[in-house]
mmCIF file of C-alpha atoms and ligand atoms in Angstrom:
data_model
loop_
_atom_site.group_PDB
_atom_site.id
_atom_site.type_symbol
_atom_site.label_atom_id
_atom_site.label_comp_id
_atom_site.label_asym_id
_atom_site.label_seq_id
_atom_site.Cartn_x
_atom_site.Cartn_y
_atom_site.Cartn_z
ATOM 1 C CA UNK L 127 23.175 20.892 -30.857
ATOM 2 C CA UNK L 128 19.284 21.164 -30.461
ATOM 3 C CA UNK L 129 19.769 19.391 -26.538
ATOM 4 C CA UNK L 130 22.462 22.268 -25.718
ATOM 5 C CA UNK L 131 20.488 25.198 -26.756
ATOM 6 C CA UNK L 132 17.109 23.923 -25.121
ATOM 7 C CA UNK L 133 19.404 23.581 -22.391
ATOM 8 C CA UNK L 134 20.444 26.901 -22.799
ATOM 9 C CA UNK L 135 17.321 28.748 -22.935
ATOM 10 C CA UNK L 136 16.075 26.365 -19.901
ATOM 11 C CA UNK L 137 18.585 26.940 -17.522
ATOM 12 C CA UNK L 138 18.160 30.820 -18.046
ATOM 13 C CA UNK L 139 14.658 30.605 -17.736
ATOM 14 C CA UNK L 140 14.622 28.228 -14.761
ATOM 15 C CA UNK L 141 14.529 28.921 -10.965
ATOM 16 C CA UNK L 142 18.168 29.170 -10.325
ATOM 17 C CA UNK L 143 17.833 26.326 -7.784
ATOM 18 C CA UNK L 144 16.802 24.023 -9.883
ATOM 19 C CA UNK L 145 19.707 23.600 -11.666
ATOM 20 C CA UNK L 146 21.708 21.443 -9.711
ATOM 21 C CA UNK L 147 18.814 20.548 -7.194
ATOM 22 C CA UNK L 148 18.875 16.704 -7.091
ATOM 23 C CA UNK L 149 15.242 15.227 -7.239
ATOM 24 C CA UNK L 150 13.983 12.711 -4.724
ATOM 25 C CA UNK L 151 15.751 9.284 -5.561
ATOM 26 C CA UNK L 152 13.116 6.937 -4.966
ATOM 27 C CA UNK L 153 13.543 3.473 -4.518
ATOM 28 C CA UNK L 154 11.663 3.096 -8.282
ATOM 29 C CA UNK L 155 13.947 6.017 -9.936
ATOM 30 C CA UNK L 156 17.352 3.967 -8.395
ATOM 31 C CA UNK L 157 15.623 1.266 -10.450
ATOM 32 C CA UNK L 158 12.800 1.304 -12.937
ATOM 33 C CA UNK L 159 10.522 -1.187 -13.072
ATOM 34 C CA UNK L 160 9.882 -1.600 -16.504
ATOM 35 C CA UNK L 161 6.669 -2.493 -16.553
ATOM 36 C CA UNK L 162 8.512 -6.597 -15.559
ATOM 37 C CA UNK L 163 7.183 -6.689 -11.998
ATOM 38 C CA UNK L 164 7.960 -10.058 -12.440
ATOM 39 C CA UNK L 165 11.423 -10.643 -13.288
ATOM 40 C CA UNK L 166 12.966 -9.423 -9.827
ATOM 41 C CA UNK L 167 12.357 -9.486 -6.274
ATOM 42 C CA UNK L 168 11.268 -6.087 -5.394
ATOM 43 C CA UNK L 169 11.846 -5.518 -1.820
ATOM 44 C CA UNK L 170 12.928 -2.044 -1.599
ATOM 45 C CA UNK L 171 10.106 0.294 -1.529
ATOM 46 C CA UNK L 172 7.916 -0.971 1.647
ATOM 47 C CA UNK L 173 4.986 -1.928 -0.726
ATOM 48 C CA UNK L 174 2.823 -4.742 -0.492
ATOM 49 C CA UNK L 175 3.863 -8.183 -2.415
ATOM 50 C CA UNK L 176 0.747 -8.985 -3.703
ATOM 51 C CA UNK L 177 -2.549 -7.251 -4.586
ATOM 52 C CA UNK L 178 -6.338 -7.713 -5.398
ATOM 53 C CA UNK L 179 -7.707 -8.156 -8.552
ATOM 54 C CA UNK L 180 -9.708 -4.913 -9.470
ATOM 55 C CA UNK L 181 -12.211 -4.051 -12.213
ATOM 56 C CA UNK L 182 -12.301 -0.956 -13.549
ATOM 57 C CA UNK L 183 -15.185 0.359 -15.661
ATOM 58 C CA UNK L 184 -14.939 3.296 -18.063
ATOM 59 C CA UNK L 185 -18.165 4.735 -17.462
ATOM 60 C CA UNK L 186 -18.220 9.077 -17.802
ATOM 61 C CA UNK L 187 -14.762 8.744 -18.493
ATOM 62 C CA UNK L 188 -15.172 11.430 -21.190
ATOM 63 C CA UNK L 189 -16.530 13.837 -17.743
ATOM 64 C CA UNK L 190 -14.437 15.311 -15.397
ATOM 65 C CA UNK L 191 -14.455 13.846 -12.110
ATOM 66 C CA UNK L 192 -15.859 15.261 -9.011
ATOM 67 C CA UNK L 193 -13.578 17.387 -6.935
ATOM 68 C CA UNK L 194 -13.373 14.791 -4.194
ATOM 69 C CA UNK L 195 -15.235 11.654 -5.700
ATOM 70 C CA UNK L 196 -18.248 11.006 -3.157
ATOM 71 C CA UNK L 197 -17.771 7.060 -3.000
ATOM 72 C CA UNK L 198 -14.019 7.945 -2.231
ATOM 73 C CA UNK L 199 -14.544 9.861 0.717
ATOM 74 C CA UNK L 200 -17.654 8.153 1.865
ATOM 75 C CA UNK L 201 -15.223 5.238 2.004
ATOM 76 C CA UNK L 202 -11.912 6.568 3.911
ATOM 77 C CA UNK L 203 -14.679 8.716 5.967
ATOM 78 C CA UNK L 204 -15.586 5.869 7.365
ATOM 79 C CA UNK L 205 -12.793 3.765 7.647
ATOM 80 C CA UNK L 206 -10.923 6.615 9.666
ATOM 81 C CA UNK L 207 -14.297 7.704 11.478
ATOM 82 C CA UNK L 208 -14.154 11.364 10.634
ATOM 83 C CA UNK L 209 -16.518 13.286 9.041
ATOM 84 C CA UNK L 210 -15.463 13.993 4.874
ATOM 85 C CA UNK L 211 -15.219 17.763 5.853
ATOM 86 C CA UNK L 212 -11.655 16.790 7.046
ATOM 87 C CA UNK L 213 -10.962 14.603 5.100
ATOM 88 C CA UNK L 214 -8.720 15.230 1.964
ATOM 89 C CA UNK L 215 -7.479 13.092 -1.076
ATOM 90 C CA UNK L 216 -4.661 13.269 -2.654
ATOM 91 C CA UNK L 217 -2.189 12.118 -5.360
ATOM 92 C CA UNK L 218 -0.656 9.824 -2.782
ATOM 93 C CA UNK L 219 0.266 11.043 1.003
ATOM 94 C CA UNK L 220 3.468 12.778 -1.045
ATOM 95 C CA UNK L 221 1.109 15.565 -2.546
ATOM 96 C CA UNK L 222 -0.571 15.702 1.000
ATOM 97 C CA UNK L 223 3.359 16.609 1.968
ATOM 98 C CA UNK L 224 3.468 19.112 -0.636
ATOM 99 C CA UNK L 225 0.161 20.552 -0.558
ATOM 100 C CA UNK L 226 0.891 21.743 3.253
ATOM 101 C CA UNK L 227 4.474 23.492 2.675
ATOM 102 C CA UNK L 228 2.614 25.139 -0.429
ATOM 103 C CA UNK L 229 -0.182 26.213 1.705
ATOM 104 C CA UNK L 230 1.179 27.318 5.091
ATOM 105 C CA UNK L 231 5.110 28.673 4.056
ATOM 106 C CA UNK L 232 5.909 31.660 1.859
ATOM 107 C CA UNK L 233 8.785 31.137 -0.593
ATOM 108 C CA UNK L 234 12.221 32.114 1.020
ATOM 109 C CA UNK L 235 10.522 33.096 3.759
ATOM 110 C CA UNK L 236 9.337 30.218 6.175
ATOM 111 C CA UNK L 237 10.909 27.259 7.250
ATOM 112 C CA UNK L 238 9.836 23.345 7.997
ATOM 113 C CA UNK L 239 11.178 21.031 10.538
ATOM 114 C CA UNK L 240 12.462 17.626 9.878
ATOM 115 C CA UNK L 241 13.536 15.029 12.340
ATOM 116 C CA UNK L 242 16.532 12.768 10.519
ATOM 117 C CA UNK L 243 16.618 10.010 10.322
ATOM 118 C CA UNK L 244 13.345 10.464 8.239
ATOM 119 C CA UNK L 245 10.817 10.134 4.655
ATOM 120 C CA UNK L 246 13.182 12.157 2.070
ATOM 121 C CA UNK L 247 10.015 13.595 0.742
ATOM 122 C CA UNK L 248 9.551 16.550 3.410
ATOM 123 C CA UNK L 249 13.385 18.238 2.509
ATOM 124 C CA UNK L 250 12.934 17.638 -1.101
ATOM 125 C CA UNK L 251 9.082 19.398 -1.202
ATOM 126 C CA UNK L 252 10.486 22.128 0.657
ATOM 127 C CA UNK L 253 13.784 22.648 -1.277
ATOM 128 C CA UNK L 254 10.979 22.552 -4.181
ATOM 129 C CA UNK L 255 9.291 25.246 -3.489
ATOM 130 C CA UNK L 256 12.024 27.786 -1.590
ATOM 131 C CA UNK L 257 10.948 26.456 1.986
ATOM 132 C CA UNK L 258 13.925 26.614 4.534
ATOM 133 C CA UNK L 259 14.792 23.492 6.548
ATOM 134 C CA UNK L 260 15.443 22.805 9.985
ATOM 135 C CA UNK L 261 16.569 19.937 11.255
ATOM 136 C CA UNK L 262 16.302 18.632 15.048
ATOM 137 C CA UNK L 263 17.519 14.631 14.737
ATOM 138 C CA UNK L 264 16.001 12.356 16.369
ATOM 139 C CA UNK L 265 17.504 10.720 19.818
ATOM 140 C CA UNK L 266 17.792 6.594 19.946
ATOM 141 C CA UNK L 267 14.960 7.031 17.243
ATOM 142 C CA UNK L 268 12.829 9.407 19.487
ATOM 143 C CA UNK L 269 12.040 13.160 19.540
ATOM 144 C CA UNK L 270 14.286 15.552 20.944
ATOM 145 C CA UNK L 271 11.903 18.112 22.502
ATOM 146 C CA UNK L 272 14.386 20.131 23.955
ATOM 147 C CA UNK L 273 15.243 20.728 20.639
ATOM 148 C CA UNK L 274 11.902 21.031 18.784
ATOM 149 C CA UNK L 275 11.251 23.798 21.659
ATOM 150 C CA UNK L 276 14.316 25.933 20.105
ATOM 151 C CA UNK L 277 12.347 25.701 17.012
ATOM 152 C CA UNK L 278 9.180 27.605 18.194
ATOM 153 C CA UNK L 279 8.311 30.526 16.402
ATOM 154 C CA UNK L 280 11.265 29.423 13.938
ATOM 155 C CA UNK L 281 8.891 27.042 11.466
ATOM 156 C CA UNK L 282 5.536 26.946 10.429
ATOM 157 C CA UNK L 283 5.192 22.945 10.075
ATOM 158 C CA UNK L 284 6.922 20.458 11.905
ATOM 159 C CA UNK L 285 7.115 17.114 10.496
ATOM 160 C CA UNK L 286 7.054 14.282 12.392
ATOM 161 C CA UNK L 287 7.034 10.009 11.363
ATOM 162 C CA UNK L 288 5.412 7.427 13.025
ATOM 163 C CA UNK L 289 5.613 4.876 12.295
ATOM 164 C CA UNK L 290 8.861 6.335 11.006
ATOM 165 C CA UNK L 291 10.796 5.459 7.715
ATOM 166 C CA UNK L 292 13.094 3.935 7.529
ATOM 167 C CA UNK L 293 13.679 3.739 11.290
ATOM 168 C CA UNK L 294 10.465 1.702 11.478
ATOM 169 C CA UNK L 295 9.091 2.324 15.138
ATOM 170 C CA UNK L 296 5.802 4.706 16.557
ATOM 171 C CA UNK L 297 6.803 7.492 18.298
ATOM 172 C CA UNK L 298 5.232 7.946 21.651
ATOM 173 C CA UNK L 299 1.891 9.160 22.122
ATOM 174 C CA UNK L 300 3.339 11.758 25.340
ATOM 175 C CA UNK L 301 5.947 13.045 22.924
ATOM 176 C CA UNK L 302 3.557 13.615 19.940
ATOM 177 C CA UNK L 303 1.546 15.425 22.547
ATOM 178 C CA UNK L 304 4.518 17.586 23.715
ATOM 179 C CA UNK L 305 5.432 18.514 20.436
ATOM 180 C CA UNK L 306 1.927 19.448 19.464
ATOM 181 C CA UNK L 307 2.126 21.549 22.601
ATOM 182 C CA UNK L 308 4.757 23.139 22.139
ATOM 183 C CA UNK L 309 3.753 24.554 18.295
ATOM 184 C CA UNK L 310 -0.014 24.616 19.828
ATOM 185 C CA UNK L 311 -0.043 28.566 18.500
ATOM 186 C CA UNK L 312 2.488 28.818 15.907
ATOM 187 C CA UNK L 313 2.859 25.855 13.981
ATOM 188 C CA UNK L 314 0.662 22.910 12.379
ATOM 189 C CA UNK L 315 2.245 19.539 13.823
ATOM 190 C CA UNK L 316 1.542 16.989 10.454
ATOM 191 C CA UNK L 317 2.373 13.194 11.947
ATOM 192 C CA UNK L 318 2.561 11.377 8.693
ATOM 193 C CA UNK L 319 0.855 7.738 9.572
ATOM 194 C CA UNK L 320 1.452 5.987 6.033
ATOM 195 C CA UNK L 321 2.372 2.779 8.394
ATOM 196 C CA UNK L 322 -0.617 3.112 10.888
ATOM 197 C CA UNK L 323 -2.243 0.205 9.431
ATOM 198 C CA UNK L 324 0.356 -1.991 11.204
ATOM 199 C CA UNK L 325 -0.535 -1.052 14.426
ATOM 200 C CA UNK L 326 -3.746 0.776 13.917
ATOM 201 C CA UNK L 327 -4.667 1.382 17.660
ATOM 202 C CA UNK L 328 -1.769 4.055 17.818
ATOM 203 C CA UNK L 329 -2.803 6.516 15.502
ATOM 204 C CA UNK L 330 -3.427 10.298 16.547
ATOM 205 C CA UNK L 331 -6.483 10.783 14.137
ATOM 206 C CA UNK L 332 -8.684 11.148 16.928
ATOM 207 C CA UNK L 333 -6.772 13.788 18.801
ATOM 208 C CA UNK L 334 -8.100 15.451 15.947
ATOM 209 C CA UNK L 335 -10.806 17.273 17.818
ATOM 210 C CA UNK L 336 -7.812 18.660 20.321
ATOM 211 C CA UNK L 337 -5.853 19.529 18.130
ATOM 212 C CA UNK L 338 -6.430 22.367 15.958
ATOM 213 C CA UNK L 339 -2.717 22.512 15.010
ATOM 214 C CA UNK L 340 -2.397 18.467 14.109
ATOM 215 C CA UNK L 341 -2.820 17.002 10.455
ATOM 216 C CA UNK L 342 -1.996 13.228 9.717
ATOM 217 C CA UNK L 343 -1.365 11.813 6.539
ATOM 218 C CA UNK L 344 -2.468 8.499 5.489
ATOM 219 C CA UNK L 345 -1.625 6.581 2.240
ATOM 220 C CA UNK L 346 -3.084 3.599 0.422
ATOM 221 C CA UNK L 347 0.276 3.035 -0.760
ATOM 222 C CA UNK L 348 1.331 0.491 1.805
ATOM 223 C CA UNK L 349 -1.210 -1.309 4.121
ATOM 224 C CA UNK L 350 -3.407 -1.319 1.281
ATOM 225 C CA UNK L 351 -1.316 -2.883 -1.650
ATOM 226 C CA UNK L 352 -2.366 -0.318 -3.677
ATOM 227 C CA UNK L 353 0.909 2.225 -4.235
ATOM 228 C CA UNK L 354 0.757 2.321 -8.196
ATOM 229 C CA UNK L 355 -2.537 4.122 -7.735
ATOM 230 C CA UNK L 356 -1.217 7.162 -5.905
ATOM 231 C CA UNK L 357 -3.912 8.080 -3.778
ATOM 232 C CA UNK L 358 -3.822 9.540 0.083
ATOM 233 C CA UNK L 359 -5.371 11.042 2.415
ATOM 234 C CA UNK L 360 -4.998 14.322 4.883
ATOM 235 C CA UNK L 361 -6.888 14.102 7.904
ATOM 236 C CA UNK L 362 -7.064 17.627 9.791
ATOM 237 C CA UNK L 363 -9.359 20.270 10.836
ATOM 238 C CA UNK L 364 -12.437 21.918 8.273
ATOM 239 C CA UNK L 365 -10.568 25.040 8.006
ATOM 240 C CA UNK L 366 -6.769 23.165 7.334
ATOM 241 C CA UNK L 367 -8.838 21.063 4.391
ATOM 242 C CA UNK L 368 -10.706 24.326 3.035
ATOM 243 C CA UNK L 369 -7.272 26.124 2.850
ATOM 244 C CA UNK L 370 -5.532 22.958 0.818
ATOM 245 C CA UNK L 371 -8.295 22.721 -1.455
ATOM 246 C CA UNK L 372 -7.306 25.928 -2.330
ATOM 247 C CA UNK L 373 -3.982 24.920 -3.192
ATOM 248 C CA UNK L 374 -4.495 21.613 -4.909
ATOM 249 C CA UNK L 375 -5.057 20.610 -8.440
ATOM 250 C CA UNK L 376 -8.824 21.045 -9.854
ATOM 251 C CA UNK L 377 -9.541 17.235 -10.834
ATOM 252 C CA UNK L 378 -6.933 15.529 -8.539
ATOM 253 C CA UNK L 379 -8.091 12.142 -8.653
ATOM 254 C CA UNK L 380 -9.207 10.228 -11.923
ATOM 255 C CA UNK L 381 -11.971 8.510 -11.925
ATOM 256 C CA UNK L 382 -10.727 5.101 -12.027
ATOM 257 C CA UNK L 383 -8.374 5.719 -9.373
ATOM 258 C CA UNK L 384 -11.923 6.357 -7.133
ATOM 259 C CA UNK L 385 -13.583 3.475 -8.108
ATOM 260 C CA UNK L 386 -10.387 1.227 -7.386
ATOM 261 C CA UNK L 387 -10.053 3.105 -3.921
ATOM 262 C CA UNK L 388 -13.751 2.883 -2.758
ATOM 263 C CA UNK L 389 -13.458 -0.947 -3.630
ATOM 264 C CA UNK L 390 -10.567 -1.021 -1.184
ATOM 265 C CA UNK L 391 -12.595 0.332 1.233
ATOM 266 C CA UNK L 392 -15.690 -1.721 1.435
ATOM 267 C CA UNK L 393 -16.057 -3.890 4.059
ATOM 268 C CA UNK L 394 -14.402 -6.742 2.072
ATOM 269 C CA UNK L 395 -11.395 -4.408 1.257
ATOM 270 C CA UNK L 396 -10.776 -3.964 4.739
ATOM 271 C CA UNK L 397 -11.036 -7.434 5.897
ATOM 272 C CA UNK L 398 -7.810 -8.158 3.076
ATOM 273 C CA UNK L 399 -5.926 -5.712 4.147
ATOM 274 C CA UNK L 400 -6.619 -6.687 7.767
ATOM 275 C CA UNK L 401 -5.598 -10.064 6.641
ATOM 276 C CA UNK L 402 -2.092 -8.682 4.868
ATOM 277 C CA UNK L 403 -1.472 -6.166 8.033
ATOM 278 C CA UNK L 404 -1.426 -10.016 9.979
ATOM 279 C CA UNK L 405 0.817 -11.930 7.575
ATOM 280 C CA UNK L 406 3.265 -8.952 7.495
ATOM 281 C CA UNK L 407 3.593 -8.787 11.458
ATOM 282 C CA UNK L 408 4.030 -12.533 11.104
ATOM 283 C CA UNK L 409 7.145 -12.349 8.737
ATOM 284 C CA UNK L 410 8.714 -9.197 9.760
ATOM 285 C CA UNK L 411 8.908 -11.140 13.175
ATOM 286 C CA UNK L 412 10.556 -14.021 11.804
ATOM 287 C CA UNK L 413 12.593 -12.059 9.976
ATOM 288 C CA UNK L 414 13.406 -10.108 12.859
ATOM 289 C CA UNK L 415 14.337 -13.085 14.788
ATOM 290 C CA UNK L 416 16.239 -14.387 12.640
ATOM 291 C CA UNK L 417 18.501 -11.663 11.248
ATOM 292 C CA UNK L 418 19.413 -11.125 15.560
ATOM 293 C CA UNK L 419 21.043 -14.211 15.214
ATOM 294 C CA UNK L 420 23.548 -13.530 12.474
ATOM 295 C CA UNK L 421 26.818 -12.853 13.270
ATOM 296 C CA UNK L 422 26.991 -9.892 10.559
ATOM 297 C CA UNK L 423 23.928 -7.899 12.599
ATOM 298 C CA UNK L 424 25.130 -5.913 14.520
ATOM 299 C CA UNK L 425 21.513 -4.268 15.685
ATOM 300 C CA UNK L 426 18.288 -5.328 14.235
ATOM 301 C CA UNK L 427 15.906 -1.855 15.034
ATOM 302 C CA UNK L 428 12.449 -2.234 15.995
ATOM 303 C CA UNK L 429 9.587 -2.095 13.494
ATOM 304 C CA UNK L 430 5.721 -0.896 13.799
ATOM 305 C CA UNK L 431 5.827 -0.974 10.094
ATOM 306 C CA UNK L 432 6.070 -3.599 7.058
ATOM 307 C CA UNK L 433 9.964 -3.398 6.786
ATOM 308 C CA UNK L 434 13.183 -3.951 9.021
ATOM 309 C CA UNK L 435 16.027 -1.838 9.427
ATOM 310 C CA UNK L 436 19.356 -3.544 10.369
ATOM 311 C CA UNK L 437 22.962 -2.409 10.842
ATOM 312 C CA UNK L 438 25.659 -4.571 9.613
ATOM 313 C CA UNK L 439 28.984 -4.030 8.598
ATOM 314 C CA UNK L 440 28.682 -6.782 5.631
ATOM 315 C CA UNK L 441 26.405 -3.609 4.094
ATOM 316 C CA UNK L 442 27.856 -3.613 0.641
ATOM 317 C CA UNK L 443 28.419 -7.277 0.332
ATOM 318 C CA UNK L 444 25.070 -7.903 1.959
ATOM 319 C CA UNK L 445 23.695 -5.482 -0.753
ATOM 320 C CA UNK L 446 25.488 -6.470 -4.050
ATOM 321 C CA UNK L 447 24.876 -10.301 -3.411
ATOM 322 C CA UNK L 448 21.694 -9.695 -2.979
ATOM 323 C CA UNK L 449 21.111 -7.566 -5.919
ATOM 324 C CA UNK L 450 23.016 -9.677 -8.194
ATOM 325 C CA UNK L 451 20.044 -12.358 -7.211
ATOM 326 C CA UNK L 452 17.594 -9.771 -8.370
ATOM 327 C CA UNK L 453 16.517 -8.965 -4.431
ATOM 328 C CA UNK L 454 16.452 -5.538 -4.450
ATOM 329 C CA UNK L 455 16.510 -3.840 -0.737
ATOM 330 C CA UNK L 456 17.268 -0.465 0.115
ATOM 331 C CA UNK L 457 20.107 0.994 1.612
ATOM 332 C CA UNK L 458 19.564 3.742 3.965
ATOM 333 C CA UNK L 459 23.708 3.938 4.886
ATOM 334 C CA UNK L 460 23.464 7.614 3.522
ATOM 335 C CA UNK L 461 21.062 8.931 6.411
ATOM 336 C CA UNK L 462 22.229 10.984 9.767
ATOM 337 C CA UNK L 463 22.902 8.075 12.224
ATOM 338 C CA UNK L 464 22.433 5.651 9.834
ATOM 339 C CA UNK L 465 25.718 4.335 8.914
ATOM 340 C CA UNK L 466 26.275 1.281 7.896
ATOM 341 C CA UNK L 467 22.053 0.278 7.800
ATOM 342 C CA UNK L 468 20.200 -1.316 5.237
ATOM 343 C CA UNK L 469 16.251 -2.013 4.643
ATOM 344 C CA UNK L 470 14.326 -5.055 4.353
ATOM 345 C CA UNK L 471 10.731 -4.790 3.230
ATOM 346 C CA UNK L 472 8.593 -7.112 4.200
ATOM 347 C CA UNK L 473 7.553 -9.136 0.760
ATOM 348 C CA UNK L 474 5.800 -12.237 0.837
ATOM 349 C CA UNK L 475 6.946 -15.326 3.194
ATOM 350 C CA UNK L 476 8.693 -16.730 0.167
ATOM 351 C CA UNK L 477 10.375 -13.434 -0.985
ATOM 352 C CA UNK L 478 11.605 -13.324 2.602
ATOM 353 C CA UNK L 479 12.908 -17.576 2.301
ATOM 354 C CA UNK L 480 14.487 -16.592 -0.672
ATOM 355 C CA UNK L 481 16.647 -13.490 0.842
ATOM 356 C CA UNK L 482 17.436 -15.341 4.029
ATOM 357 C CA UNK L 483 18.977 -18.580 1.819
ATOM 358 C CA UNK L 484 20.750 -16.028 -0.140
ATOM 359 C CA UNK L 485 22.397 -14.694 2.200
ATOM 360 C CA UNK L 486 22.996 -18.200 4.482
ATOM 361 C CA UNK L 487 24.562 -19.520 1.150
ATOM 362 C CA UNK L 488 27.425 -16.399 0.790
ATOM 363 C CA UNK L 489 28.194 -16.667 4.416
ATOM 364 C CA UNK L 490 28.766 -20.716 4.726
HETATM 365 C C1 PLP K 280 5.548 5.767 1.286
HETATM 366 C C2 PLP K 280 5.483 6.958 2.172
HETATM 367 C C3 PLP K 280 4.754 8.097 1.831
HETATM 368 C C4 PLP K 280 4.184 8.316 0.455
HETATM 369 O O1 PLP K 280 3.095 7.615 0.196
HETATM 370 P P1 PLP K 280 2.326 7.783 -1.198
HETATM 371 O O2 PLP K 280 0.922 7.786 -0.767
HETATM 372 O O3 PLP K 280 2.704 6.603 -2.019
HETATM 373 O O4 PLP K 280 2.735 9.082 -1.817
HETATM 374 C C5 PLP K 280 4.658 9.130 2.741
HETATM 375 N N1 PLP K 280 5.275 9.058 3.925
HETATM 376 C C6 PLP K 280 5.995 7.997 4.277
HETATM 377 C C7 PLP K 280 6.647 7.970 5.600
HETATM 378 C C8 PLP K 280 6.148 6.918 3.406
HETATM 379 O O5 PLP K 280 6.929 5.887 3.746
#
């Protein structure tokens, strides 16, 4: 009775498309965690398997935090060697995706470009907030430019992946260039690097000083273990970050999320998650390797990042055996050219043993 009228008065009240919008279904909403970390083998959200241990004091935690925490940016300032003028944290790279579409596209007005297969999160910000979306697919996992060009003067941001989820490889550097180019007067180019860790020599951060129409996003999400902290990073020109700060919430990043970050970014931070970027590379190529030889693979795609995408047409079985064994993996079958594809992350070298003998053990 009570649910159906606060219904009522909601869905009057409410943006109209709202009502049947569907929110993002991330790999956590599919299935919760619980709080049981433990119980299941979680390989379905391209974190990290394992973490540091990190202290936390509660020092001034009846003050506000600074805007941008000082030992924060002091710390990602110098891990990504710009200066903290263009540098901008976030509630995770997702509010960095956010923050832009609020900032640079009027409500039912402007328009972003996507290039599917791609992150879910662009399409559902801009649904969100009334942005239009255009889409110009990607070709054998590349940019069509001859499409982006049609889109000049047509969007106002233009997102592109790279490393790109959940197709997994970097795109390359002449295309990037192209397409930054091409929207060089009427569009800011954002290449979301949440996987750059994994090959850290390709990113585009220092093309920042080309560039005035470039913004990358970076995460601590993956690379860094640290993705139940929600914190990110948007790296782009003084006047982008002045804009979104404009935009953004007034206090958005608690304190002890800044003290856990600027531990991550010490010297001794780095050198772990140096350390994890090698051990990933490591599995994901036996894993790699090994899924090429299975009869059921049809095509094993190339990965820059901490996960694998595969094609097989065992997909549901593949799937359902494995989640019955509490390996959870992702299945990306519902993405343009995706059909049939699932995707592994890459857990720890036992998480990986344990998915492998699964799956040996159905097929014999
Ligand atoms: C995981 C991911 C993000 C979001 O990262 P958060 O910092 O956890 O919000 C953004 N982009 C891509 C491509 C991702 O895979």
């Amino acid at each position: 009775m009570s649910q159906s009228n606060s219904q009522k008065i909601t869905h009057k009240l409410a943006r109209k498309e709202l009502i049947d919008m569907v929110p993002y279904q991330s790999a956590r909403r599919l299935q919760a965690g619980n709080g049981a970390f433990n119980d299941k083998t979680w390989l379905n959200a391209n974190e990290a398997s394992g973490t540091g241990e990190y202290q936390v004091s509660s020092d001034c935690i009846n003050r506000y935090p600074d805007f941008q925490p000082d030992n924060l940016l002091d710390g990602y300032s110098a891990y990504c060697q710009l200066p903290k003028t263009q540098v901008l944290a976030t509630r995770g790279a997702d509010e960095g995706i956010e923050l832009l579409i609020r900032t640079f596209c009027t409500a039912y007005q402007d328009n972003i470009v996507i290039c599917p297969p791609t992150y879910g999160m662009y399409a559902i910000s801009a649904e969100n907030h009334g942005a239009g979306i255009n889409r110009v697919p990607l070709i054998n996992n590349e940019l069509d430019l001859d499409g982006l060009a049609k889109q000049v003067g047509q969007a106002k941001i233009v997102f592109l992946c790279s490393p790109g989820n959940p197709t997994g490889n970097l795109l390359p550097h002449t295309q990037i260039k192209q397409a930054l180019e091409l929207f060089k007067d009427n569009a800011i180019v954002v290449v979301d690097e949440a996987y750059i860790e994994f090959d850290a020599q390709q990113s585009v951060s220092s093309w920042l000083g080309e560039y005035d129409n470039l913004v990358v996003l970076r995460t601590l999400s993956k690379a860094f273990a640290l993705a139940g902290l929600r914190c990110g990073f948007t790296l782009a020109s003084e006047a982008i970050i002045i804009m979104m700060s404009k935009v953004i919430a007034p206090y958005p990043i608690s304190a002890p999320v800044a003290e856990i970050a600027s531990k991550a970014l010490t010297t001794d931070g780095l050198a772990v998650m140096n350390q994890r970027v090698n051990e990933v590379q490591e599995i994901r190529q036996s894993l790699i390797n090994w899924l090429k030889q299975q009869v059921w693979c049809q095509q094993v795609f190339k990965s820059d990042a901490n996960f694998v995408l595969f094609k097989t047409d065992k997909k549901d079985e593949i799937f359902s055996l494995l989640s019955k064994q509490d390996i959870l993996i992702r299945d990306q079958s519902k993405q343009m050219q995706l059909e049939n594809c699932l995707r592994i992350s890459i857990g720890s070298e036992q998480e990986i043993e344990t998915l492998k003998e699964t799956i040996t053990q159905y097929f014999n």
